[in-house]
PDB file of C-alpha atoms in Angstrom:
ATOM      1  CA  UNK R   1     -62.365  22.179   1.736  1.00 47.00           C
ATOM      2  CA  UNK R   2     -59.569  21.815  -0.677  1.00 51.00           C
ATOM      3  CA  UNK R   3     -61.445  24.384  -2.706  1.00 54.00           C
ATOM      4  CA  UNK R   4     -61.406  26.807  -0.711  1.00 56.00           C
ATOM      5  CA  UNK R   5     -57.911  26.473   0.161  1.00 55.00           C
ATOM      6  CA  UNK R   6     -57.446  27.257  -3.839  1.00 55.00           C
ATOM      7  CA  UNK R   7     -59.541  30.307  -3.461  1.00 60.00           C
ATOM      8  CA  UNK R   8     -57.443  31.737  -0.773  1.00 57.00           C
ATOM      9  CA  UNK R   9     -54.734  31.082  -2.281  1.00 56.00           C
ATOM     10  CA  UNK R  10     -53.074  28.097  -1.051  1.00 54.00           C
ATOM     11  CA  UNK R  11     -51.989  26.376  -4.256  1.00 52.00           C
ATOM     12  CA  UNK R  12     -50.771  28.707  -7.270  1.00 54.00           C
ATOM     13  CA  UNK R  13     -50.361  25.966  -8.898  1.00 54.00           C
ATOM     14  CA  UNK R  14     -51.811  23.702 -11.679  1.00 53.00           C
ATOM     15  CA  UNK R  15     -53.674  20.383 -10.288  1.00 53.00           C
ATOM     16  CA  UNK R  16     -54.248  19.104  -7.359  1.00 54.00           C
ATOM     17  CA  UNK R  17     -50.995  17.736  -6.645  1.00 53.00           C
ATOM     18  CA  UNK R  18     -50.283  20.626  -4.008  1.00 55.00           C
ATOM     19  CA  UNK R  19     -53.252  20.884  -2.163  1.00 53.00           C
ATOM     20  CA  UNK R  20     -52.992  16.566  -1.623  1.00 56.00           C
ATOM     21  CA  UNK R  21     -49.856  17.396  -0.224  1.00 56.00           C
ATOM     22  CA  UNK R  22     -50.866  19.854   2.522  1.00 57.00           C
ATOM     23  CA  UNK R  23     -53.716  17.470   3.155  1.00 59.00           C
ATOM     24  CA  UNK R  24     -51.331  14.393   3.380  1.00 61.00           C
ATOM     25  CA  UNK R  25     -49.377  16.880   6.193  1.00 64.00           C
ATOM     26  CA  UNK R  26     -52.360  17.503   8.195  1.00 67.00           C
ATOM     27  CA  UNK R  27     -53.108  13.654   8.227  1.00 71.00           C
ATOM     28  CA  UNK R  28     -49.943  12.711   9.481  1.00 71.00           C
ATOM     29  CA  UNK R  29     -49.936  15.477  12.332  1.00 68.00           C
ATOM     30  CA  UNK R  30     -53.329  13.862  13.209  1.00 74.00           C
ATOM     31  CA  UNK R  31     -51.788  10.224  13.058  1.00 76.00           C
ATOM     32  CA  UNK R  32     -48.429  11.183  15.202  1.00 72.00           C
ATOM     33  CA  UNK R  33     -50.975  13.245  17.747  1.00 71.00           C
ATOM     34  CA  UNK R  34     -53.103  10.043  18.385  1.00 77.00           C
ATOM     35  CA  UNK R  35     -49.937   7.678  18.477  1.00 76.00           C
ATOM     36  CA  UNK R  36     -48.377   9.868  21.132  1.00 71.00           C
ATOM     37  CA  UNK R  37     -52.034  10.197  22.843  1.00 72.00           C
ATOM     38  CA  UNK R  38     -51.514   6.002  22.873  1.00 76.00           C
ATOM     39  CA  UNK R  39     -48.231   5.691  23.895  1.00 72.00           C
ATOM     40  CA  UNK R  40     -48.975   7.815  26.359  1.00 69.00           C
ATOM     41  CA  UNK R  41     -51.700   5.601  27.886  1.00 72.00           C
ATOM     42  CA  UNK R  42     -49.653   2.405  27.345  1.00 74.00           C
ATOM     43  CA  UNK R  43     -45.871   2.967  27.698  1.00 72.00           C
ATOM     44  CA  UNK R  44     -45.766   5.770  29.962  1.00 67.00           C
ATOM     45  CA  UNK R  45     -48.011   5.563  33.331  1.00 68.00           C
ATOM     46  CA  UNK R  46     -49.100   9.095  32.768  1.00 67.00           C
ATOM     47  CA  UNK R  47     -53.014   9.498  33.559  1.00 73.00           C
ATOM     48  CA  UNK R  48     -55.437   9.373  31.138  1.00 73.00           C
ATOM     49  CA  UNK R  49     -56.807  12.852  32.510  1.00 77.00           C
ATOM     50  CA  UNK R  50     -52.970  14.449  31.487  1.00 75.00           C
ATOM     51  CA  UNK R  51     -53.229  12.863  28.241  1.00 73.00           C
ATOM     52  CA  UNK R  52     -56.688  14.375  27.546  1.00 76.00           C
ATOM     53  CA  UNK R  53     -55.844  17.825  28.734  1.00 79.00           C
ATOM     54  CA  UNK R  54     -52.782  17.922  26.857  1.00 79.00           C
ATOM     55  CA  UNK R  55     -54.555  17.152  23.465  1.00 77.00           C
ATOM     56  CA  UNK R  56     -56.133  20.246  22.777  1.00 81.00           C
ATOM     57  CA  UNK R  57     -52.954  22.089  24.789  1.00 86.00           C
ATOM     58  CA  UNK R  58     -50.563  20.888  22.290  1.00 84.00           C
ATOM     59  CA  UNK R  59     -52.980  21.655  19.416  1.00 83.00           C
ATOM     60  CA  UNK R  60     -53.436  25.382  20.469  1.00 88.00           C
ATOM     61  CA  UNK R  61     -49.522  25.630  21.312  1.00 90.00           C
ATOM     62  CA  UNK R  62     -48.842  24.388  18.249  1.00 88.00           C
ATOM     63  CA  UNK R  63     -50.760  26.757  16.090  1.00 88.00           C
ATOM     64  CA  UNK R  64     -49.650  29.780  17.947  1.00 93.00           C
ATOM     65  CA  UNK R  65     -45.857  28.624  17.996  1.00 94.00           C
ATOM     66  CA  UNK R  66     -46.208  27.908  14.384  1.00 91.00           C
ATOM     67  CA  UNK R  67     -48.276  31.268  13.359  1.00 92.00           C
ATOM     68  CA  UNK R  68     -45.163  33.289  15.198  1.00 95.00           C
ATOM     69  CA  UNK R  69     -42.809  31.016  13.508  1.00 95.00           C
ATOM     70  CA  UNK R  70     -43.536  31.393  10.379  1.00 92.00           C
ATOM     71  CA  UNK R  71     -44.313  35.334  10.441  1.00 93.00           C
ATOM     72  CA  UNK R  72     -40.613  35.479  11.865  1.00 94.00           C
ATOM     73  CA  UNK R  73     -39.326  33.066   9.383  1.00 93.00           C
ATOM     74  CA  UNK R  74     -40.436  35.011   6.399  1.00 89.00           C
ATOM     75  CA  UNK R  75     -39.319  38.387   8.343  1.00 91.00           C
ATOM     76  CA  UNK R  76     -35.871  36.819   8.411  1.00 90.00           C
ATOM     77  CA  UNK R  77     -35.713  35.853   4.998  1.00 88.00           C
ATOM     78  CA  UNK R  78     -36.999  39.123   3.987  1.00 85.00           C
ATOM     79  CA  UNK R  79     -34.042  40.862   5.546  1.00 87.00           C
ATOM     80  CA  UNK R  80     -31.209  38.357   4.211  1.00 84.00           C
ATOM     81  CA  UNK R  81     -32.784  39.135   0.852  1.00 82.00           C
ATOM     82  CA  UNK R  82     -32.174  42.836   1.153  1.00 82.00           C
ATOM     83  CA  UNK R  83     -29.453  42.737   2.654  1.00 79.00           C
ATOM     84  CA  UNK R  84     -27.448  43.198  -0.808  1.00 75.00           C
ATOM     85  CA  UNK R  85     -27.697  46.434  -3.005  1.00 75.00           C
ATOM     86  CA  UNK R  86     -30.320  46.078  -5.852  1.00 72.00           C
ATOM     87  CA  UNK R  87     -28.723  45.548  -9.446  1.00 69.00           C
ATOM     88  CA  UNK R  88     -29.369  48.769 -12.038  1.00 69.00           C
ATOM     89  CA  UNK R  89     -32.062  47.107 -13.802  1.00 69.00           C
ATOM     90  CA  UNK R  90     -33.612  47.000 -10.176  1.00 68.00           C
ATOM     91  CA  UNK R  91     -33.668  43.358  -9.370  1.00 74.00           C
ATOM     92  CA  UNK R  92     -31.121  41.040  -6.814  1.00 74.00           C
ATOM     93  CA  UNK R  93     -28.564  39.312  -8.118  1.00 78.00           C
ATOM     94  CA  UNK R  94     -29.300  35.482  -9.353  1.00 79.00           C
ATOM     95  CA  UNK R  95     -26.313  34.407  -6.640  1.00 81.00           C
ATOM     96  CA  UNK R  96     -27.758  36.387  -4.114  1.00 79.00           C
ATOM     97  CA  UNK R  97     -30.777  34.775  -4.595  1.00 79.00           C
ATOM     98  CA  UNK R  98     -30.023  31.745  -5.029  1.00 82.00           C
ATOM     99  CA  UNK R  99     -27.548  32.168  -1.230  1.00 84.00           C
ATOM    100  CA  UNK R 100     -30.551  33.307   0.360  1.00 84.00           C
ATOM    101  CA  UNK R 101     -32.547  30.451  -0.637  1.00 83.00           C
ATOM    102  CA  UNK R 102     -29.960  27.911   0.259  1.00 88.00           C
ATOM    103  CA  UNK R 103     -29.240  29.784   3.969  1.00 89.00           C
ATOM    104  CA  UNK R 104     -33.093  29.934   4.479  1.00 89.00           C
ATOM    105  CA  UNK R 105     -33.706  26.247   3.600  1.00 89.00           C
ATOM    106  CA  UNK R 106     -30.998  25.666   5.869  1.00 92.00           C
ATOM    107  CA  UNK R 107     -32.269  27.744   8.650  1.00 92.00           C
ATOM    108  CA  UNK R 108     -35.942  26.155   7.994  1.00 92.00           C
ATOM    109  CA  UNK R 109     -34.704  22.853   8.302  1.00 93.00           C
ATOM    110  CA  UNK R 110     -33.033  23.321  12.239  1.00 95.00           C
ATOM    111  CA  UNK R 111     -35.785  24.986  13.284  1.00 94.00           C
ATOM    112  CA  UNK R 112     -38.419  22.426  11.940  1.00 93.00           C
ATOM    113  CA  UNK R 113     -35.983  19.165  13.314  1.00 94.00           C
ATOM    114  CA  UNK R 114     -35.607  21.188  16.888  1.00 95.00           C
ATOM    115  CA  UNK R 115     -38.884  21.435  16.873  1.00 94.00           C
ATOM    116  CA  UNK R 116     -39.659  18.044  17.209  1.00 91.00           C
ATOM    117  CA  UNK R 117     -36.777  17.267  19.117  1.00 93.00           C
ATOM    118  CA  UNK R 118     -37.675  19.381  22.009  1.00 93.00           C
ATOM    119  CA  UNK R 119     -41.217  18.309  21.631  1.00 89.00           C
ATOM    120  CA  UNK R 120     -40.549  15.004  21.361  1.00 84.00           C
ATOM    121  CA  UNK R 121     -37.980  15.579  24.627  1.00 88.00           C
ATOM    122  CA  UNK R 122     -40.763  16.746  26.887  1.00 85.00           C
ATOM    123  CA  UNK R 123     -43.484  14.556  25.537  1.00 77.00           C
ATOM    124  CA  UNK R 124     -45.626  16.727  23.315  1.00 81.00           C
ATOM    125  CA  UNK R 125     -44.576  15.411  19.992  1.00 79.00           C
ATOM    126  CA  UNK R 126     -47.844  16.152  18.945  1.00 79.00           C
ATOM    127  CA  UNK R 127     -47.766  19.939  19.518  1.00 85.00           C
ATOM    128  CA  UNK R 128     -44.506  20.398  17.492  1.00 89.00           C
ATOM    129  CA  UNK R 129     -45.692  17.769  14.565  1.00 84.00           C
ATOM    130  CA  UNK R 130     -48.479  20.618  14.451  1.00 85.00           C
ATOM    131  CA  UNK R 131     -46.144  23.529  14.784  1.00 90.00           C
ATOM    132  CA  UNK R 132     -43.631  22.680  12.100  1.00 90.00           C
ATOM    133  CA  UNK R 133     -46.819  21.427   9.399  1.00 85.00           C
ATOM    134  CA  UNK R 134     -48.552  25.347  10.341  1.00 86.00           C
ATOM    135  CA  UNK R 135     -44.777  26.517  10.136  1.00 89.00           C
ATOM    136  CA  UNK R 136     -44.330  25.282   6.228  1.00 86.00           C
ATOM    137  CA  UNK R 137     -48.279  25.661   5.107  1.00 82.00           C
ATOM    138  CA  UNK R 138     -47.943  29.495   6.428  1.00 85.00           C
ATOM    139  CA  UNK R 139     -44.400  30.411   5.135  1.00 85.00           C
ATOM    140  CA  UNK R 140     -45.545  29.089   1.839  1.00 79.00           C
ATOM    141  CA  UNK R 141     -48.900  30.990   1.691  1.00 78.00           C
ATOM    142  CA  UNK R 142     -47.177  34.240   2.554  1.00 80.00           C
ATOM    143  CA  UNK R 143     -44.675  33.684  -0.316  1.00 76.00           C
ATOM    144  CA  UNK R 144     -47.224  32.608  -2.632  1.00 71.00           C
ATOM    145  CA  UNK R 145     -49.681  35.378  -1.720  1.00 64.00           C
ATOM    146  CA  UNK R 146     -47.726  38.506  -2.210  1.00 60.00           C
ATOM    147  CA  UNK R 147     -47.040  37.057  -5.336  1.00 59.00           C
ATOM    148  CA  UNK R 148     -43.303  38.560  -5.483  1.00 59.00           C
ATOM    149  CA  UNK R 149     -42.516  38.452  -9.290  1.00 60.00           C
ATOM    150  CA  UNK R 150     -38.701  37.800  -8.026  1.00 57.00           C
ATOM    151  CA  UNK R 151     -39.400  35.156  -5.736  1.00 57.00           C
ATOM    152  CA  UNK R 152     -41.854  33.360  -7.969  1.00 57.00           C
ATOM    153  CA  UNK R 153     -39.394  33.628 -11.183  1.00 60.00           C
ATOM    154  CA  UNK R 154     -36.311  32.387  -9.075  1.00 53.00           C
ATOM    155  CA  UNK R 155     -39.025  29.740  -7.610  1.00 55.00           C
ATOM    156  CA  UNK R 156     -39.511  28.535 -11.332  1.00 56.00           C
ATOM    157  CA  UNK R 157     -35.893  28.647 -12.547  1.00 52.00           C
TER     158      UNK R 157
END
């Protein structure tokens, strides 16, 4: 599996530091999706038939949420980025750049933590654990995939 995450171009990157990582995120989704599944038996008097239709429910909804997400996310970014005029050696300015970034980690951040507060606010936790994990793994392909020389110099500076 992790393989062929490589091969499509998941992890740019040297070792397999980055592809643990995204594996670590989709264990942890798993693990807060079965302990609300639980706590939903146990703490809360909702029916065990609820709990098992809102399993796969909150796995779909969170995929499609965080597809959309992230395809707006990198639209947004995309337009703060040129939103300034282009230097006359053709490139962005490294303060421009660098604002962007810091405004988009910003914006990433409130949207990930809403996220899980609203799920977590009408009980499908799981859902947005699953959103905001499909919400980082896909803005980060997308970046990684076009390969932007910019994006990937500023990335190593």
């Amino acid at each position: 599996g992790s393989l062929l995450l490589k091969s499509d171009g998941f992890s740019r990157s040297r070792g397999p530091l980055p592809l643990m990582l995204s594996a670590v995120g989709v264990e942890t989704v798993i693990g807060v999706w079965i302990s609300s599944f639980i706590n939903g038996l146990a703490v809360t008097e909702s029916s065990l038939t609820l709990s098992i239709v809102l399993g796969p429910i909150q796995i779909i909804g969170g995929i499609i949420l965080g597809t959309v997400m992230a395809f707006l996310f990198t639209i947004a970014v995309g337009l703060l980025r040129n939103e300034a005029k282009r230097l006359p050696n053709g490139d962005f300015s490294e303060a421009h750049l660098t604002n962007v970034n810091r405004l988009s980690l910003v914006i990433f951040l409130i949207s990930a933590f809403a996220t899980i507060f609203v799920g977590y606010k009408y009980d499908l936790g799981g859902g947005a654990c699953v959103t905001v994990m499909l919400l980082s793994a896909i803005t980060a392909h997308l970046w990684s995939k076009d390969g932007d020389p910019e994006l990937l110099e500023h990335k190593r500076s």
